[in-house]
Amino acid sequence: MVTAVAQRLASQRKEIDDTLATFALSPTQLQEVKAKMRVELERGLKKDTHPTASVKMLPTYVYRTPDGTERGKYLALDLGGTNFRVLVVKIRTGMRNSVRMYNKIYAIPLEIMQGTGEELFDHIVQCISDFLDYMGMKNTRLPLGFTFSFPCNQTGIDKGDLVSWTKGFKATDCEGYDVVDMLREAIKRRNEFDLDIVAIVNDTVGTMMTCAYEDPKCQIGLIAGTGSNVCYMEEMKNIELVEGDEGQMCVNTEWGGFGENDNIEDIRTRYDREVDGGSLNPGKQRFEKMTSGMYLGEIVRQILIDLTKRGLLFRGRITERLKTKGIFETNDRLALLQVRSILQSLGLDSTCDDSIIVKEVCGAVSRRAAQLCGAGMAAVVDKIRENRGLDHLEITVGIDKYLYAMRFSDETLRDIMARFRREMENGLGGDTNPTATVKMLPTFVRSIPDGSEKGDFIALDLGGSNFRILRVKVSHEKKQTVQMESQIYETPEDIIHGSGSRLFDHVAECLGDFMEKQKIKDKKLPVGFTFSFPCAHSKLDEAVLLTWTKRFKASGVEGMDVVKLLNKAIKKRGVNIMAVVNDTVGTMMTCGFDDQRCEVGIIIGTGTNACYMEELRHIDMVEGDEGRMCINTEWGAFGDDGTLEDIRTEFDREIDRGSLNPGKQLFEKMVSGMYMGELVRLILVKMAKEGLLFEGRITPELLTKGKFETKHVSAIEKSKEGLTKAKEILTRLGVEPSEDDCIAVQHVCAIVSFRSANLIAATLGAILTRLKDNKNSPRLRTTVGIDGSLYKMHPQYSRRLHKTVRRLVPESDVRFLLSESGSGKGAAMVTAWASRLTQYRHMTLFCFPDGDLGVKSFNMQLS
Ligand code: 0WK
Ligand code: BGC
Ligand code: BGC
């Protein structure tokens, strides 16, 4: 019986795998797609083969990308994507990036999209009229640029005959006619205002120009949206449809038509044929129907129907809703939990297995779409490279404007890893350290806990989001155990921005209060001080603050020994600071207590930083070559010398300009919790200003610094209730978000937090490869102790970080160990040693006043 069920399940699984396998394209198949696309690109360019080419390679009469001399005020229409937008754009010269835009989004009802051409253009003109009213510009005769996202045979920059409708459009009496003429006639019909239509461009061309305005290397425009298409700058001599051989012209490939001559039938599945058969334009746009947002949901639905019919899903029960075309939208392919609720909304009573299978189907379909676009893009990039007779081509593809600069390929991440590795070496080198940005500070901690630590300690934990005081008891009954009690104390802004003495008096007061409550006033317990700022140590209990970071800015402390300052403040409390540690060191020690392999400590919280155990012989600033010492890298300052300028965005620069320490901690400002929410807010403001969000609504709350917090980013990225949270948070900011807005904001949050996880994976990767090289072992096995509110609170962060680290450092087995109890325990471990060292010194001084008793190794170990 059991075997029969198991066999049935196994064969069902095999059937599902076989179905999904038809969507898995091998590298060979992708190379073939690339080669076939290349053939079609060439056929589209040549006069004699153009008529039968499936990729039409339409001339656009755009001869170059922007050069910064552009200026003026223009109207623009954007028709053919998800939304119809009317915009007014003001371009100022000189200051390269000075573009102001106001826009309004209008719906295009289905009956208009599929009505008569006249109705469609009348509707467009009505929207323009409403916009001009709204902007009070009815009487200004502005030049107009028309982004028309459909294939047009252009004979000039302002002349374009519609070749054929695509996507959801099917208005009559338009195909074969000049679109600009149709718009001019509609404006005349309305007889309310006059406009000068000076240009018609495809949306791919508009995207390339928009991005090229910021990045001159941009010579390709890609749209992966409702439809799919690409344009690029081609050499005039290769465009046989247009006179002239000099210079370049942008060609709108219309690659959506690829496959219309049956040359990709080998990879088209029966589901693709179903979707094509049921579309508005069967036989047309075959490539688009395998890659773009308008069709992916439909492909998934066809697969689900087939699997259900074969009894492999939903217990073979097909609901009316599942039979409904277009019911499964491309946006529906979200988190597993959401799959369940989406299936419920389709009346499908799904099991957990069903949801997993549905998610697999979604993954297979979207992965194939991305791969096919990648193969097509590779053909275009290769064409450009050959046009230029180059072996290697550096080029930018304009996609969604604000975010693509925040996505890094593994290649880029490896490059950042190499840059950070170089900075580590600079920091360790005696002669290069003074100019190094990554200071690689010696901590005088020589190993992780060895189980011998014991005693009763006080630990102060200052610098993270909370100031905490702990009592840590380390005892050795049967095995070493640690008991901890702690209390959190305020660090009000006026204290952390006031004078240093006030700050340390505040710490002393809190300590007094804590000792009172713990009834340890007369106990003279040794104190370990976790101080989460860059300090130059000369020994465990001597540390000079180099510079404040994060929210702290107390005066009279930078350049001073913080132990002296604190000891002065706590003098009358009868306790003694035995050791100062950075929170990364405390975290490594805390985790080292449980896992002897732990040799790296990382904080991803308000701030960010890492420490690790380095070979003493590599640390030029400390005497000796034997053994290891923990190095506090202070990686937050990575890039302070400009090494990261190529990946910093305008938003990063704005954050830095508005920070307490401009020009400093640039890496920290790109990745840590103190700045992430603000980064997202700045992007949202810019997108709203450009009408891409909230219908251009900008509220005082949205404009207020700090109003969008990092905890909001974490909440919005929660897979289940993320979008609801987005609505809540954005509503509180007064921007009345639409559902699309919420999805877009969730997307922005994901890109920003993903970038942070990727960048930290790159710098951590550099530390791991260094450890591996230090050990001269083919494979590194290690544990990374980790703490910090961003890492702990953000729903996807840890998973993304782990995944990227494992991709970037494949020759390693890394265990990530979360420090459950904070760095206090770790600080106590170090204090235990420091106390023993002090006792030992007293003893030696007492026994051997000249202090040298030849037990160098022990001394080495502790000092
Ligand atoms: C908890 C540690 C503390 C560290 C903090 C960092 O006990 O030493 O400074 O994590 O995370 P944050 O509180 O800044 O998010
Ligand atoms: C159209 C293209 C357009 C693309 C993206 C396709 O259906 O044919 O002209 O660029 O969609 O919007
Ligand atoms: C500080 C580091 C600290 C990190 C995490 C940074 O701003 O410079 O010393 O380890 O924040 O708290």
PDB file of N, CA, C and O in Angstrom, residues 315-349:
ATOM      1  N   ARG A 315      -6.056  18.332  -6.741  1.00  0.00           N
ATOM      2  CA  ARG A 315      -6.863  17.093  -6.788  1.00  0.00           C
ATOM      3  C   ARG A 315      -7.687  17.023  -8.087  1.00  0.00           C
ATOM      4  O   ARG A 315      -8.830  16.550  -8.123  1.00  0.00           O
ATOM      5  N   GLY A 316      -7.110  17.609  -9.170  1.00  0.00           N
ATOM      6  CA  GLY A 316      -7.762  17.477 -10.480  1.00  0.00           C
ATOM      7  C   GLY A 316      -9.004  18.340 -10.636  1.00  0.00           C
ATOM      8  O   GLY A 316      -9.708  18.274 -11.636  1.00  0.00           O
ATOM      9  N   ARG A 317      -9.252  19.218  -9.634  1.00  0.00           N
ATOM     10  CA  ARG A 317     -10.484  20.017  -9.770  1.00  0.00           C
ATOM     11  C   ARG A 317     -10.183  21.388 -10.368  1.00  0.00           C
ATOM     12  O   ARG A 317      -9.439  22.184  -9.797  1.00  0.00           O
ATOM     13  N   ILE A 318     -10.736  21.677 -11.589  1.00  0.00           N
ATOM     14  CA  ILE A 318     -10.513  22.979 -12.251  1.00  0.00           C
ATOM     15  C   ILE A 318     -11.705  23.872 -11.926  1.00  0.00           C
ATOM     16  O   ILE A 318     -12.850  23.463 -12.063  1.00  0.00           O
ATOM     17  N   THR A 319     -11.452  25.079 -11.474  1.00  0.00           N
ATOM     18  CA  THR A 319     -12.581  25.977 -11.170  1.00  0.00           C
ATOM     19  C   THR A 319     -12.847  26.885 -12.368  1.00  0.00           C
ATOM     20  O   THR A 319     -11.967  27.088 -13.222  1.00  0.00           O
ATOM     21  N   GLU A 320     -14.047  27.452 -12.408  1.00  0.00           N
ATOM     22  CA  GLU A 320     -14.401  28.373 -13.501  1.00  0.00           C
ATOM     23  C   GLU A 320     -13.386  29.509 -13.549  1.00  0.00           C
ATOM     24  O   GLU A 320     -12.883  29.899 -14.588  1.00  0.00           O
ATOM     25  N   ARG A 321     -13.048  29.976 -12.380  1.00  0.00           N
ATOM     26  CA  ARG A 321     -12.130  31.143 -12.344  1.00  0.00           C
ATOM     27  C   ARG A 321     -10.787  30.768 -12.971  1.00  0.00           C
ATOM     28  O   ARG A 321     -10.219  31.516 -13.749  1.00  0.00           O
ATOM     29  N   LEU A 322     -10.312  29.569 -12.697  1.00  0.00           N
ATOM     30  CA  LEU A 322      -9.017  29.200 -13.281  1.00  0.00           C
ATOM     31  C   LEU A 322      -9.136  29.127 -14.796  1.00  0.00           C
ATOM     32  O   LEU A 322      -8.185  29.361 -15.525  1.00  0.00           O
ATOM     33  N   LYS A 323     -10.353  28.852 -15.279  1.00  0.00           N
ATOM     34  CA  LYS A 323     -10.539  28.771 -16.742  1.00  0.00           C
ATOM     35  C   LYS A 323     -10.596  30.178 -17.347  1.00  0.00           C
ATOM     36  O   LYS A 323     -10.578  30.343 -18.556  1.00  0.00           O
ATOM     37  N   THR A 324     -10.675  31.197 -16.482  1.00  0.00           N
ATOM     38  CA  THR A 324     -10.866  32.565 -16.990  1.00  0.00           C
ATOM     39  C   THR A 324      -9.551  33.157 -17.486  1.00  0.00           C
ATOM     40  O   THR A 324      -8.584  33.262 -16.725  1.00  0.00           O
ATOM     41  N   LYS A 325      -9.530  33.588 -18.750  1.00  0.00           N
ATOM     42  CA  LYS A 325      -8.316  34.141 -19.349  1.00  0.00           C
ATOM     43  C   LYS A 325      -7.861  35.383 -18.595  1.00  0.00           C
ATOM     44  O   LYS A 325      -8.688  36.167 -18.148  1.00  0.00           O
ATOM     45  N   GLY A 326      -6.539  35.485 -18.390  1.00  0.00           N
ATOM     46  CA  GLY A 326      -5.991  36.713 -17.782  1.00  0.00           C
ATOM     47  C   GLY A 326      -6.215  36.772 -16.286  1.00  0.00           C
ATOM     48  O   GLY A 326      -5.819  37.710 -15.615  1.00  0.00           O
ATOM     49  N   ILE A 327      -6.854  35.708 -15.711  1.00  0.00           N
ATOM     50  CA  ILE A 327      -7.158  35.755 -14.278  1.00  0.00           C
ATOM     51  C   ILE A 327      -5.871  35.656 -13.455  1.00  0.00           C
ATOM     52  O   ILE A 327      -5.775  36.194 -12.366  1.00  0.00           O
ATOM     53  N   PHE A 328      -4.858  35.014 -14.027  1.00  0.00           N
ATOM     54  CA  PHE A 328      -3.609  34.834 -13.272  1.00  0.00           C
ATOM     55  C   PHE A 328      -2.619  35.885 -13.752  1.00  0.00           C
ATOM     56  O   PHE A 328      -2.020  35.769 -14.812  1.00  0.00           O
ATOM     57  N   GLU A 329      -2.502  36.979 -12.963  1.00  0.00           N
ATOM     58  CA  GLU A 329      -1.677  38.092 -13.446  1.00  0.00           C
ATOM     59  C   GLU A 329      -0.195  37.853 -13.166  1.00  0.00           C
ATOM     60  O   GLU A 329       0.148  37.145 -12.221  1.00  0.00           O
ATOM     61  N   THR A 330       0.646  38.466 -13.974  1.00  0.00           N
ATOM     62  CA  THR A 330       2.092  38.298 -13.795  1.00  0.00           C
ATOM     63  C   THR A 330       2.494  38.725 -12.397  1.00  0.00           C
ATOM     64  O   THR A 330       3.308  38.093 -11.736  1.00  0.00           O
ATOM     65  N   ASN A 331       1.850  39.738 -11.847  1.00  0.00           N
ATOM     66  CA  ASN A 331       2.207  40.200 -10.499  1.00  0.00           C
ATOM     67  C   ASN A 331       1.871  39.179  -9.437  1.00  0.00           C
ATOM     68  O   ASN A 331       2.316  39.250  -8.307  1.00  0.00           O
ATOM     69  N   ASP A 332       1.053  38.175  -9.801  1.00  0.00           N
ATOM     70  CA  ASP A 332       0.627  37.203  -8.772  1.00  0.00           C
ATOM     71  C   ASP A 332       1.759  36.296  -8.358  1.00  0.00           C
ATOM     72  O   ASP A 332       1.678  35.597  -7.373  1.00  0.00           O
ATOM     73  N   ARG A 333       2.856  36.326  -9.060  1.00  0.00           N
ATOM     74  CA  ARG A 333       3.917  35.342  -8.754  1.00  0.00           C
ATOM     75  C   ARG A 333       4.733  35.859  -7.583  1.00  0.00           C
ATOM     76  O   ARG A 333       5.847  36.298  -7.739  1.00  0.00           O
ATOM     77  N   LEU A 334       4.150  35.846  -6.360  1.00  0.00           N
ATOM     78  CA  LEU A 334       4.864  36.411  -5.195  1.00  0.00           C
ATOM     79  C   LEU A 334       5.219  35.314  -4.211  1.00  0.00           C
ATOM     80  O   LEU A 334       5.389  34.176  -4.534  1.00  0.00           O
ATOM     81  N   ALA A 335       5.258  35.634  -2.927  1.00  0.00           N
ATOM     82  CA  ALA A 335       5.738  34.699  -1.893  1.00  0.00           C
ATOM     83  C   ALA A 335       4.788  33.515  -1.753  1.00  0.00           C
ATOM     84  O   ALA A 335       3.623  33.569  -2.126  1.00  0.00           O
ATOM     85  N   LEU A 336       5.292  32.421  -1.200  1.00  0.00           N
ATOM     86  CA  LEU A 336       4.538  31.173  -1.079  1.00  0.00           C
ATOM     87  C   LEU A 336       3.226  31.409  -0.342  1.00  0.00           C
ATOM     88  O   LEU A 336       2.151  31.045  -0.794  1.00  0.00           O
ATOM     89  N   LEU A 337       3.314  32.092   0.768  1.00  0.00           N
ATOM     90  CA  LEU A 337       2.105  32.327   1.573  1.00  0.00           C
ATOM     91  C   LEU A 337       1.072  33.038   0.725  1.00  0.00           C
ATOM     92  O   LEU A 337      -0.099  32.756   0.729  1.00  0.00           O
ATOM     93  N   GLN A 338       1.574  33.933  -0.070  1.00  0.00           N
ATOM     94  CA  GLN A 338       0.621  34.691  -0.891  1.00  0.00           C
ATOM     95  C   GLN A 338       0.060  33.792  -1.981  1.00  0.00           C
ATOM     96  O   GLN A 338      -1.083  33.949  -2.369  1.00  0.00           O
ATOM     97  N   VAL A 339       0.900  32.823  -2.437  1.00  0.00           N
ATOM     98  CA  VAL A 339       0.358  31.913  -3.473  1.00  0.00           C
ATOM     99  C   VAL A 339      -0.936  31.302  -2.943  1.00  0.00           C
ATOM    100  O   VAL A 339      -1.956  31.278  -3.622  1.00  0.00           O
ATOM    101  N   ARG A 340      -0.868  30.887  -1.675  1.00  0.00           N
ATOM    102  CA  ARG A 340      -2.047  30.219  -1.072  1.00  0.00           C
ATOM    103  C   ARG A 340      -3.264  31.129  -1.192  1.00  0.00           C
ATOM    104  O   ARG A 340      -4.323  30.742  -1.680  1.00  0.00           O
ATOM    105  N   SER A 341      -3.062  32.395  -0.784  1.00  0.00           N
ATOM    106  CA  SER A 341      -4.250  33.278  -0.768  1.00  0.00           C
ATOM    107  C   SER A 341      -4.688  33.605  -2.199  1.00  0.00           C
ATOM    108  O   SER A 341      -5.877  33.734  -2.473  1.00  0.00           O
ATOM    109  N   ILE A 342      -3.731  33.665  -3.121  1.00  0.00           N
ATOM    110  CA  ILE A 342      -4.135  33.932  -4.518  1.00  0.00           C
ATOM    111  C   ILE A 342      -4.946  32.748  -5.044  1.00  0.00           C
ATOM    112  O   ILE A 342      -5.999  32.913  -5.660  1.00  0.00           O
ATOM    113  N   LEU A 343      -4.482  31.531  -4.757  1.00  0.00           N
ATOM    114  CA  LEU A 343      -5.209  30.350  -5.249  1.00  0.00           C
ATOM    115  C   LEU A 343      -6.599  30.322  -4.635  1.00  0.00           C
ATOM    116  O   LEU A 343      -7.590  30.017  -5.296  1.00  0.00           O
ATOM    117  N   GLN A 344      -6.671  30.693  -3.355  1.00  0.00           N
ATOM    118  CA  GLN A 344      -7.997  30.745  -2.711  1.00  0.00           C
ATOM    119  C   GLN A 344      -8.887  31.721  -3.489  1.00  0.00           C
ATOM    120  O   GLN A 344     -10.037  31.420  -3.801  1.00  0.00           O
ATOM    121  N   SER A 345      -8.281  32.884  -3.856  1.00  0.00           N
ATOM    122  CA  SER A 345      -9.108  33.901  -4.556  1.00  0.00           C
ATOM    123  C   SER A 345      -9.553  33.357  -5.917  1.00  0.00           C
ATOM    124  O   SER A 345     -10.501  33.843  -6.508  1.00  0.00           O
ATOM    125  N   LEU A 346      -8.866  32.319  -6.405  1.00  0.00           N
ATOM    126  CA  LEU A 346      -9.314  31.716  -7.676  1.00  0.00           C
ATOM    127  C   LEU A 346     -10.252  30.545  -7.415  1.00  0.00           C
ATOM    128  O   LEU A 346     -10.556  29.733  -8.298  1.00  0.00           O
ATOM    129  N   GLY A 347     -10.660  30.430  -6.142  1.00  0.00           N
ATOM    130  CA  GLY A 347     -11.605  29.349  -5.798  1.00  0.00           C
ATOM    131  C   GLY A 347     -10.927  27.986  -5.793  1.00  0.00           C
ATOM    132  O   GLY A 347     -11.571  26.947  -5.814  1.00  0.00           O
ATOM    133  N   LEU A 348      -9.584  27.996  -5.755  1.00  0.00           N
ATOM    134  CA  LEU A 348      -8.867  26.710  -5.777  1.00  0.00           C
ATOM    135  C   LEU A 348      -8.481  26.326  -4.371  1.00  0.00           C
ATOM    136  O   LEU A 348      -7.744  27.041  -3.695  1.00  0.00           O
ATOM    137  N   ASP A 349      -8.988  25.206  -3.932  1.00  0.00           N
ATOM    138  CA  ASP A 349      -8.657  24.785  -2.562  1.00  0.00           C
ATOM    139  C   ASP A 349      -7.348  24.006  -2.679  1.00  0.00           C
ATOM    140  O   ASP A 349      -7.302  22.867  -3.130  1.00  0.00           O
TER     141      ASP A 349
END
